[in-house]
PDB file of C-alpha atoms in Angstrom:
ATOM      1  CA  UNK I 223       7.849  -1.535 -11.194  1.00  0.00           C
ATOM      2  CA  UNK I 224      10.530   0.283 -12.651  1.00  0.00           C
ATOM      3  CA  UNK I 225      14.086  -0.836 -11.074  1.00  0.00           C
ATOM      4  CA  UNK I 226      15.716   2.592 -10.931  1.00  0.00           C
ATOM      5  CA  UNK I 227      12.575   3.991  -8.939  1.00  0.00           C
ATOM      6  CA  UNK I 228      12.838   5.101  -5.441  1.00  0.00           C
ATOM      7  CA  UNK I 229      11.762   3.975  -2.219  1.00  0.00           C
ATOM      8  CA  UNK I 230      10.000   6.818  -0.379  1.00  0.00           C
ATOM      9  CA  UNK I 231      10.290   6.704   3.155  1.00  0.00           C
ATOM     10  CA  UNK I 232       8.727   9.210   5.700  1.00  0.00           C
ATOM     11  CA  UNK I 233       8.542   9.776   9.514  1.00  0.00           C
ATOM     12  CA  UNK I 234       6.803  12.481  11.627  1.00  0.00           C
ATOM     13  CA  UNK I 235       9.417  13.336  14.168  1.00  0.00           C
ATOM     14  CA  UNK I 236      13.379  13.686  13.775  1.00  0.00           C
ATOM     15  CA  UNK I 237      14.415  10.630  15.993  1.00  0.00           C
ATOM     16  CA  UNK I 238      11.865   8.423  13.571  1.00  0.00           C
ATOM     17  CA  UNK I 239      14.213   9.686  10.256  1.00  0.00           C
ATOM     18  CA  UNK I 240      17.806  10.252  12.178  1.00  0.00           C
ATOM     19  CA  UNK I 241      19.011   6.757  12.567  1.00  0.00           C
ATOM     20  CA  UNK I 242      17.597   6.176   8.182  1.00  0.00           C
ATOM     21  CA  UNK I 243      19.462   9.505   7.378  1.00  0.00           C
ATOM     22  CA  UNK I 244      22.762   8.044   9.334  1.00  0.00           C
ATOM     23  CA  UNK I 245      22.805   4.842   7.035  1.00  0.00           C
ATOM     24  CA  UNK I 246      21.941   6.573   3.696  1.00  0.00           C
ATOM     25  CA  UNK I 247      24.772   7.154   1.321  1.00  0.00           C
ATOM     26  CA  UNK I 248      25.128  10.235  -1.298  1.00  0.00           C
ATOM     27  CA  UNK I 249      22.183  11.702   0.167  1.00  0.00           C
ATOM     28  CA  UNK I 250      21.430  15.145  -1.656  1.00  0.00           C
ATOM     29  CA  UNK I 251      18.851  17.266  -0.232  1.00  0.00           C
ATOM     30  CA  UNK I 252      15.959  19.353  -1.718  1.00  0.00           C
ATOM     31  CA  UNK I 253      13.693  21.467  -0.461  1.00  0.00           C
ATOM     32  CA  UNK I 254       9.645  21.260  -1.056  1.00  0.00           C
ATOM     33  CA  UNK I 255       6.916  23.088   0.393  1.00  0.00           C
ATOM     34  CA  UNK I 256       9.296  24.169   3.316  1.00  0.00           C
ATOM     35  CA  UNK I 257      10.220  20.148   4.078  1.00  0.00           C
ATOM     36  CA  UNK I 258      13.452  18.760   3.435  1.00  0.00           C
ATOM     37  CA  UNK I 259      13.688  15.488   1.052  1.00  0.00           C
ATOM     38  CA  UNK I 260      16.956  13.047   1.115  1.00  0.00           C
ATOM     39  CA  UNK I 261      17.446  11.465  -1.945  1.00  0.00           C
ATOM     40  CA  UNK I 262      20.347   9.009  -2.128  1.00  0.00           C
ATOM     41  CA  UNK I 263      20.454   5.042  -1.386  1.00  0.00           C
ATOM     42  CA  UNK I 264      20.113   3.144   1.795  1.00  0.00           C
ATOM     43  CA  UNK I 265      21.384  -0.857   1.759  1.00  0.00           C
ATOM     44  CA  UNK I 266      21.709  -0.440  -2.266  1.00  0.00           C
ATOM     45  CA  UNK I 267      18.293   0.591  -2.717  1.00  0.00           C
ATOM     46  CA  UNK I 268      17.224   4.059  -4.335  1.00  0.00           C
ATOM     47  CA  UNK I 269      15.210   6.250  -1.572  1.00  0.00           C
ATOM     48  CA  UNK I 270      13.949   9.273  -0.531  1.00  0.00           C
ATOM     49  CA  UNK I 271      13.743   9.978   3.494  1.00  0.00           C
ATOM     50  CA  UNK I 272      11.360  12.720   4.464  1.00  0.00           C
ATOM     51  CA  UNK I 273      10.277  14.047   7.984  1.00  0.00           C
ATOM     52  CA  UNK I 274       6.672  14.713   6.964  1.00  0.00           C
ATOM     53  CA  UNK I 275       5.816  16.532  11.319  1.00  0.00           C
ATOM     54  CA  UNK I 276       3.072  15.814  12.878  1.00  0.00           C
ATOM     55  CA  UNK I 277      -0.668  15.385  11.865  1.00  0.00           C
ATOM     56  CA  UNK I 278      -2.719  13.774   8.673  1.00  0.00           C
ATOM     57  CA  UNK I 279      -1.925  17.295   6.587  1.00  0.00           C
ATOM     58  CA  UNK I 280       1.946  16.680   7.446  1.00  0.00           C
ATOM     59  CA  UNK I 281       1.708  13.201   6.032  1.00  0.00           C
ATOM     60  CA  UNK I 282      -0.916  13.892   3.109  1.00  0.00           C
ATOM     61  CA  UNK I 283       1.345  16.502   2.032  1.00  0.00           C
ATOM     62  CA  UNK I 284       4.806  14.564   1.753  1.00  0.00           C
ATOM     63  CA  UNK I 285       3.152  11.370   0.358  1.00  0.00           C
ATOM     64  CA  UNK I 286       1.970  13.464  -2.568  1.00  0.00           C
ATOM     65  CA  UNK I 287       5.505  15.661  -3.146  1.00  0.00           C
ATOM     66  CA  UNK I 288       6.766  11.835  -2.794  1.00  0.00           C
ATOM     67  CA  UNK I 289       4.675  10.179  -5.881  1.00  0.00           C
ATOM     68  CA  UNK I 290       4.552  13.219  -7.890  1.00  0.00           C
ATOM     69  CA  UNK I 291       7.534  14.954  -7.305  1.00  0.00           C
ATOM     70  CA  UNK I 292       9.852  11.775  -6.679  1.00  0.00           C
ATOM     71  CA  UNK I 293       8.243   9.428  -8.496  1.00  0.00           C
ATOM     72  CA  UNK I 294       8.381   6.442  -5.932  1.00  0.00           C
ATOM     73  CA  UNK I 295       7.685   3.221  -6.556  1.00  0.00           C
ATOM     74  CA  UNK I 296       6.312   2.930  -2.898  1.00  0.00           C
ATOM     75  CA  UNK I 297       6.303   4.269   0.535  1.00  0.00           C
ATOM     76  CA  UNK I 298       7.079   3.211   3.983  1.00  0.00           C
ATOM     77  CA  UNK I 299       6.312   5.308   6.547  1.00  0.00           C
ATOM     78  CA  UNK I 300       8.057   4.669   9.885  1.00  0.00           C
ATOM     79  CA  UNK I 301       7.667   5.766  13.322  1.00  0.00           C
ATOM     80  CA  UNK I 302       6.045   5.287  17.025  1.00  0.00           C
ATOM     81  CA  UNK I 303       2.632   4.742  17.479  1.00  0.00           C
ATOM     82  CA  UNK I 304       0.107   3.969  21.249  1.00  0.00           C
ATOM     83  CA  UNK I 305      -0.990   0.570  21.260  1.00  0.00           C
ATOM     84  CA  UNK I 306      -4.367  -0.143  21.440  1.00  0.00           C
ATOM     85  CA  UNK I 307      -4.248  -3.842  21.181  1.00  0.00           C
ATOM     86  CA  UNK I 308      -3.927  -5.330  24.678  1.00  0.00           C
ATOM     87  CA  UNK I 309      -1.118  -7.684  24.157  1.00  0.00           C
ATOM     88  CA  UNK I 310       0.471  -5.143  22.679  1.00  0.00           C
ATOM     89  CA  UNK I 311       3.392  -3.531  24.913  1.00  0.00           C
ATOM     90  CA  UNK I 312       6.178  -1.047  24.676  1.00  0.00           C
ATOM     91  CA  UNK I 313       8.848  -1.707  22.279  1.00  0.00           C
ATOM     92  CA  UNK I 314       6.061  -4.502  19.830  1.00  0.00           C
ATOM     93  CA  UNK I 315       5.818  -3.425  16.595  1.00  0.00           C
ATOM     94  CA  UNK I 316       2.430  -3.214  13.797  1.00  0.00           C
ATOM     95  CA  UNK I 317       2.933  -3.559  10.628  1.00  0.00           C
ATOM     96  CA  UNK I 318      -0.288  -2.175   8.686  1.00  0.00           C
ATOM     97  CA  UNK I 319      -2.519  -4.344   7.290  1.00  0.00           C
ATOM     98  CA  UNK I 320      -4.808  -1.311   6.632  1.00  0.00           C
ATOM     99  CA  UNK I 321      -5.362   2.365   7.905  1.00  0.00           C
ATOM    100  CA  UNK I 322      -8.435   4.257   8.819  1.00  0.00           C
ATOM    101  CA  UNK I 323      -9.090   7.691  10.339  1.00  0.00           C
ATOM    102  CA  UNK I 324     -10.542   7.612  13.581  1.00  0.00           C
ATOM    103  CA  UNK I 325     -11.264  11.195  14.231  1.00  0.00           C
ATOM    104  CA  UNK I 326     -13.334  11.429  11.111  1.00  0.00           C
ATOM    105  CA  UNK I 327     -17.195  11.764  12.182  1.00  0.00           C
ATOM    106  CA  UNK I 328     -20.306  12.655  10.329  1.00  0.00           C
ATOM    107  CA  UNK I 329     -22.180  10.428  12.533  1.00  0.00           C
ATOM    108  CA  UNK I 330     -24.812  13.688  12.704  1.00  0.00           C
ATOM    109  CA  UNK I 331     -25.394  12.782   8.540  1.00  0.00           C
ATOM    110  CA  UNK I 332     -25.975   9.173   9.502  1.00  0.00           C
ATOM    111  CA  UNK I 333     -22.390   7.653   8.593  1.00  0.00           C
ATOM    112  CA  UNK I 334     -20.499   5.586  11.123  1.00  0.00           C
ATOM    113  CA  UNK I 335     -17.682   7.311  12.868  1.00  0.00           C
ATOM    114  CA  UNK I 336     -14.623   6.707  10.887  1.00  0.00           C
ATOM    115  CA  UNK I 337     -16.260   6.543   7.581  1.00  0.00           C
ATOM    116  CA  UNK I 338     -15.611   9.697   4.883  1.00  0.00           C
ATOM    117  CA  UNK I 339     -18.829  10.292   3.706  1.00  0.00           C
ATOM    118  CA  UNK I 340     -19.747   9.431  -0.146  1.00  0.00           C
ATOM    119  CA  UNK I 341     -16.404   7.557  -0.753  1.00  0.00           C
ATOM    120  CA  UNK I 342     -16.633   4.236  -1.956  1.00  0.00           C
ATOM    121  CA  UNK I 343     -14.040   3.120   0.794  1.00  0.00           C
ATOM    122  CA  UNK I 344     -12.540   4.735   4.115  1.00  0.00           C
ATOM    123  CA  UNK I 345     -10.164   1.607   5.220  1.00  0.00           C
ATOM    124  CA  UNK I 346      -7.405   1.539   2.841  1.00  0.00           C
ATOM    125  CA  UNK I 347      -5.563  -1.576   2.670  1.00  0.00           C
ATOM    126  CA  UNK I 348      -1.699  -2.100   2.854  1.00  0.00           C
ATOM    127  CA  UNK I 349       0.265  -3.444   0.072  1.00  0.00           C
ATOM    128  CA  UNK I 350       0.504  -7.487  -0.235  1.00  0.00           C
ATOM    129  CA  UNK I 351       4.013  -7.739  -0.554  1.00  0.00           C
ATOM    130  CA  UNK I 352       5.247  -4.758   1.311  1.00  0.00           C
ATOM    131  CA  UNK I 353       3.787  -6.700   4.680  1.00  0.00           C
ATOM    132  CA  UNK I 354       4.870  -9.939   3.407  1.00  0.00           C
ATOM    133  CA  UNK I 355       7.969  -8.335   3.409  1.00  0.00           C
ATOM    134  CA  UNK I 356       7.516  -6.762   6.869  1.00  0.00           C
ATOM    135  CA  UNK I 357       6.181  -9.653   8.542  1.00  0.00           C
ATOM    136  CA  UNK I 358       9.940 -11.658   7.264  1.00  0.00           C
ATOM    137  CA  UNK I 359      11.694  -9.297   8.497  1.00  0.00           C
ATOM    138  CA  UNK I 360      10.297  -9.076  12.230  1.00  0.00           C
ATOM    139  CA  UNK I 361      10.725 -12.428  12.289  1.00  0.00           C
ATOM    140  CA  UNK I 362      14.225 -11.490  12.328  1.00  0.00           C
ATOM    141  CA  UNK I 363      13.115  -8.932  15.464  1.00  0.00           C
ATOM    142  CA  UNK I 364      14.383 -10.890  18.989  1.00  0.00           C
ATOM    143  CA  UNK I 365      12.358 -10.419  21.874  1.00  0.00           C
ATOM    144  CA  UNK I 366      10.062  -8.243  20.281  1.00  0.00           C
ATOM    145  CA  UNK I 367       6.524  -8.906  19.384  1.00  0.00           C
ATOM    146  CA  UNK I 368       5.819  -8.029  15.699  1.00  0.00           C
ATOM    147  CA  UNK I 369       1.953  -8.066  14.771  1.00  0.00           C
ATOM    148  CA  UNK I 370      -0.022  -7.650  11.594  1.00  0.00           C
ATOM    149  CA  UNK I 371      -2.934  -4.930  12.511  1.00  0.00           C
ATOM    150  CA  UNK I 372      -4.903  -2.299  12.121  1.00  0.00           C
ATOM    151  CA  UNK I 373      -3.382   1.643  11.995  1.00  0.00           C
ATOM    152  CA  UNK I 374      -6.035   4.189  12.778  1.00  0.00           C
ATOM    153  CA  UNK I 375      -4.660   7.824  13.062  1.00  0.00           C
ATOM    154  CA  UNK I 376      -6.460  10.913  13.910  1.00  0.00           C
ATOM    155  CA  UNK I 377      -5.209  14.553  14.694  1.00  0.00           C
ATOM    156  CA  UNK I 378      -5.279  13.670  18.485  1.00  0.00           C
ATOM    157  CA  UNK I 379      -2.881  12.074  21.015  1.00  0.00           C
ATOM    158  CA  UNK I 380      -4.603   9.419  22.607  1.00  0.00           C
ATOM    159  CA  UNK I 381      -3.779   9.196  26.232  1.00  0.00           C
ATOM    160  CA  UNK I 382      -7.448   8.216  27.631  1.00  0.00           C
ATOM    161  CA  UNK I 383      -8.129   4.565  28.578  1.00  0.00           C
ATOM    162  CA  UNK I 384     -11.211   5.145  28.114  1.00  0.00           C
ATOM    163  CA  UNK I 385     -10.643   6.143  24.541  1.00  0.00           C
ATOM    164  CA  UNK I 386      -8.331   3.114  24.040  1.00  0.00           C
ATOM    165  CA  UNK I 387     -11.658   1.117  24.528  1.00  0.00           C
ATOM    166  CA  UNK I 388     -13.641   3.078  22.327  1.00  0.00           C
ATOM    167  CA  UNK I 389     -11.205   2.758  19.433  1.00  0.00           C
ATOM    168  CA  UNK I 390     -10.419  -0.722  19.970  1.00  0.00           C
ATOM    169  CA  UNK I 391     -14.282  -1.526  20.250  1.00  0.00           C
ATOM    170  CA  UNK I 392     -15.706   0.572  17.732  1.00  0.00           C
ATOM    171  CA  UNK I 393     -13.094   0.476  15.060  1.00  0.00           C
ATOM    172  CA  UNK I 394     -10.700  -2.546  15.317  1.00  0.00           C
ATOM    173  CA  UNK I 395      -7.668  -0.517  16.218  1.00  0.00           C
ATOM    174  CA  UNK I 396      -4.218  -2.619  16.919  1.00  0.00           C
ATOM    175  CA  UNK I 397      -2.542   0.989  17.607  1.00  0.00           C
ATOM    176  CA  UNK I 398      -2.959   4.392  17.038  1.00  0.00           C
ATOM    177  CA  UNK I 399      -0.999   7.485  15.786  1.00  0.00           C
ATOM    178  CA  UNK I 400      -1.219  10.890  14.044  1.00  0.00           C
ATOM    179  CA  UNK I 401      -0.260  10.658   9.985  1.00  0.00           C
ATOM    180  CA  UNK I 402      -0.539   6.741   8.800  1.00  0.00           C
ATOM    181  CA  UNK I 403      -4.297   6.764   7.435  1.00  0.00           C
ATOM    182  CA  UNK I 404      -3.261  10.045   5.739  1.00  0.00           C
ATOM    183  CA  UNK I 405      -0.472   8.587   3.779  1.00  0.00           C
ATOM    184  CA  UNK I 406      -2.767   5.546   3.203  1.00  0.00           C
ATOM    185  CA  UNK I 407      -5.189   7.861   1.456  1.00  0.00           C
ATOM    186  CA  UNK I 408      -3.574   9.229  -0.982  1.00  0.00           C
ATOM    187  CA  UNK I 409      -1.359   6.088  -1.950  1.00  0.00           C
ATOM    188  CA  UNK I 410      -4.644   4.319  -2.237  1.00  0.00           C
ATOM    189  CA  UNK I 411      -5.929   6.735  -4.768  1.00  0.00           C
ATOM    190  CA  UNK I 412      -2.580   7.232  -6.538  1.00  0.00           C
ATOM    191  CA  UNK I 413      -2.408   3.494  -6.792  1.00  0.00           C
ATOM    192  CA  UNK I 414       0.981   3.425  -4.762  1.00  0.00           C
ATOM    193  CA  UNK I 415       1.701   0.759  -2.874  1.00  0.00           C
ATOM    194  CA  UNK I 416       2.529   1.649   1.136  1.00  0.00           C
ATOM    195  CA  UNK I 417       2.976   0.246   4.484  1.00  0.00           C
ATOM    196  CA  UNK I 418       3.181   1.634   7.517  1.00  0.00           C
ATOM    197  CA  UNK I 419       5.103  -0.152  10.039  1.00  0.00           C
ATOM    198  CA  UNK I 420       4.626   1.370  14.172  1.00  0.00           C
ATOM    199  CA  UNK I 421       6.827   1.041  17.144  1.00  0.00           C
ATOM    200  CA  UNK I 422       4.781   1.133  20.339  1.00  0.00           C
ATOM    201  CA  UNK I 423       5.973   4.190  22.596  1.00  0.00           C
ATOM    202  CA  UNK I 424       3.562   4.320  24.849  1.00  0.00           C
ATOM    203  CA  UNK I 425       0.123   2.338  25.707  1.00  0.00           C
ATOM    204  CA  UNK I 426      -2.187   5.172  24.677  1.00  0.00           C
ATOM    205  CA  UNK I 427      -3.731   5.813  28.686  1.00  0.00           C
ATOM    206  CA  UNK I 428      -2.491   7.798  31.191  1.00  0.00           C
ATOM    207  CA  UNK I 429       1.070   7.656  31.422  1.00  0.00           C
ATOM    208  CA  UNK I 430       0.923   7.952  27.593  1.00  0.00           C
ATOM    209  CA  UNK I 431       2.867  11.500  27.486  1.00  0.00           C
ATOM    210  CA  UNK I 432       5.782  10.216  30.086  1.00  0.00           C
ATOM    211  CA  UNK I 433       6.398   6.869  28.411  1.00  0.00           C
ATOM    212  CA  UNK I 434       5.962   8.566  24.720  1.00  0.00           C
ATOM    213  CA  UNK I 435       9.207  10.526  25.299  1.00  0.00           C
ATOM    214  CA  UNK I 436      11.238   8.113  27.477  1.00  0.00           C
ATOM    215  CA  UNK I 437      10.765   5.162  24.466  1.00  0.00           C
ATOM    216  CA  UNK I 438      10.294   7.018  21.488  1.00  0.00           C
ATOM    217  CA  UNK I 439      14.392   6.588  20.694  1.00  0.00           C
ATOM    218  CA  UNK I 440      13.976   2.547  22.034  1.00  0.00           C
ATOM    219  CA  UNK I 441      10.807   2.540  19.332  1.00  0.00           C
ATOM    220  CA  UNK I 442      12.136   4.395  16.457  1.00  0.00           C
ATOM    221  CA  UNK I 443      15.502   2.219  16.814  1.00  0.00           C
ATOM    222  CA  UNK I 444      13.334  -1.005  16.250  1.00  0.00           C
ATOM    223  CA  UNK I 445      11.255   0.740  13.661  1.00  0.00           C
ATOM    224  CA  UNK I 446      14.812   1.831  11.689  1.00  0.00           C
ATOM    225  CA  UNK I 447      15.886  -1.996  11.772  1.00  0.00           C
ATOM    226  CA  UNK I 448      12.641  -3.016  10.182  1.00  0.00           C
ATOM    227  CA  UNK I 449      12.693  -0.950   7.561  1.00  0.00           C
ATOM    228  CA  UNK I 450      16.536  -1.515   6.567  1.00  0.00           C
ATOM    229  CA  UNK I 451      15.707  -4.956   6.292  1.00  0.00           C
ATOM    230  CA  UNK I 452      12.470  -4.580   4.487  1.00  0.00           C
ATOM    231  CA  UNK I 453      14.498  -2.608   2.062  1.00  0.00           C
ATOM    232  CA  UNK I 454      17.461  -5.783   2.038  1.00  0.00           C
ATOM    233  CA  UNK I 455      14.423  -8.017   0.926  1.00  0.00           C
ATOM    234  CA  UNK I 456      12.853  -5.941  -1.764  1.00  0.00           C
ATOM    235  CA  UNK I 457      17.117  -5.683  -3.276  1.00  0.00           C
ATOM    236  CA  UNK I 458      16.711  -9.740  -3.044  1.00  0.00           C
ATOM    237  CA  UNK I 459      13.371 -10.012  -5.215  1.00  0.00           C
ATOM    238  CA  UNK I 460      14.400  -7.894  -7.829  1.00  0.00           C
ATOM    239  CA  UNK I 461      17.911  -8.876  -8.464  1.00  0.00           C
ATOM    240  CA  UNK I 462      16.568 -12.976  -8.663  1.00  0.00           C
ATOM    241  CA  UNK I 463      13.599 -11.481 -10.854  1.00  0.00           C
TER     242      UNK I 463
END
């Protein structure tokens, strides 16, 4: 990897990009496809902070402005996701270890739900060292519990215990949210390396929609603080290298 390539980083929602943006320095802005990317350095490292908005489009779009636009030598994308896991609560935080789309289903052709049909894969795998990278730095995290898992994402907030089960059953879910297995995508077939690390707002069930918006700022804060120090690492690496 080149050593004067950015760092892209993305988030769906303002608060998930706010506290990145207030840390940045130099940041210059330009505008793509009607979203607005932040190019400028955050701890010493090169980035570019996008808000990509909701859904797997949102993301899908902004990871590809990001590697062909931008050029990154990665991507991060940061934000709040409902837990699926069961030890999982409010506040934890998943860092991928691979993404899947859970709203995908052509189980009427014959392919399991989840699966795209005639691809050679439809779980897309994290980068090595990105979660190696992760994983040191939550262990950094205090009274937080930071767990490597399984991101599925779908064009649907989950807030159905009932569907917690399902996902959790049928598809080894750890947590789920609305852009990460998007992103994954297209870094997986761009051969750019991601991981997508998820603050728990909310438990995906009932009270999903009232806990969603009274932790989001608590999750994003924790999600922020990862990602600074994920970035603090990768600086380390390359300047002993």
């Amino acid at each position: 990897m080149q050593e004067n390539r950015r760092v892209g980083l993305i988030g769906a929602m303002d608060e998930e990009i706010a506290l990145l943006l207030e840390k940045m320095d130099q940041a210059v802005t330009q505008k793509v496809y009607q979203t607005t990317y932040y190019t400028g350095t955050l701890n010493g490292t090169p980035v570019v902070v996008c808000k990509s908005g909701v859904g797997k489009v949102n993301g899908a779009i902004c990871t590809q402005v990001l590697i062909e636009r931008f050029h990154v030598e990665s991507i991060i994308f940061t934000g709040v996701a409902g837990a699926l896991h069961p030890d999982l609560d409010i506040g934890d935080l998943v860092i991928s270890t691979e993404c899947q789309q859970h709203d995908l289903d052509a189980s009427a052709l014959g392919f399991p739900k989840g699966t795209i049909p005639f691809q050679e894969t439809s779980v897309f795998p994290a980068d090595p060292k990105l979660i190696e990278w992760a994983a040191r730095a939550g262990e950094k995290l205090e009274g937080v519990q930071v767990r490597l898992g399984k991101v599925l994402s779908g064009d649907q907030f989950i807030s159905d215990s009932g569907k917690v089960t399902e996902l959790r059953e049928q598809l080894g879910g750890d947590c789920v949210e609305m852009e990460g297995a998007a992103v994954a995508h297209v870094c997986h077939l761009s051969g750019t390396p991601f991981v997508v690390i998820r603050s728990m707002s909310d438990r995906a069930d009932h009270s999903a929609d009232v806990n969603f918006t009274e932790f989001t700022k608590l999750a994003a804060e924790r999600s922020s603080v990862l990602v600074c120090e994920i970035l603090e690492q990768r600086k380390r690496e390359k300047e002993r290298s």
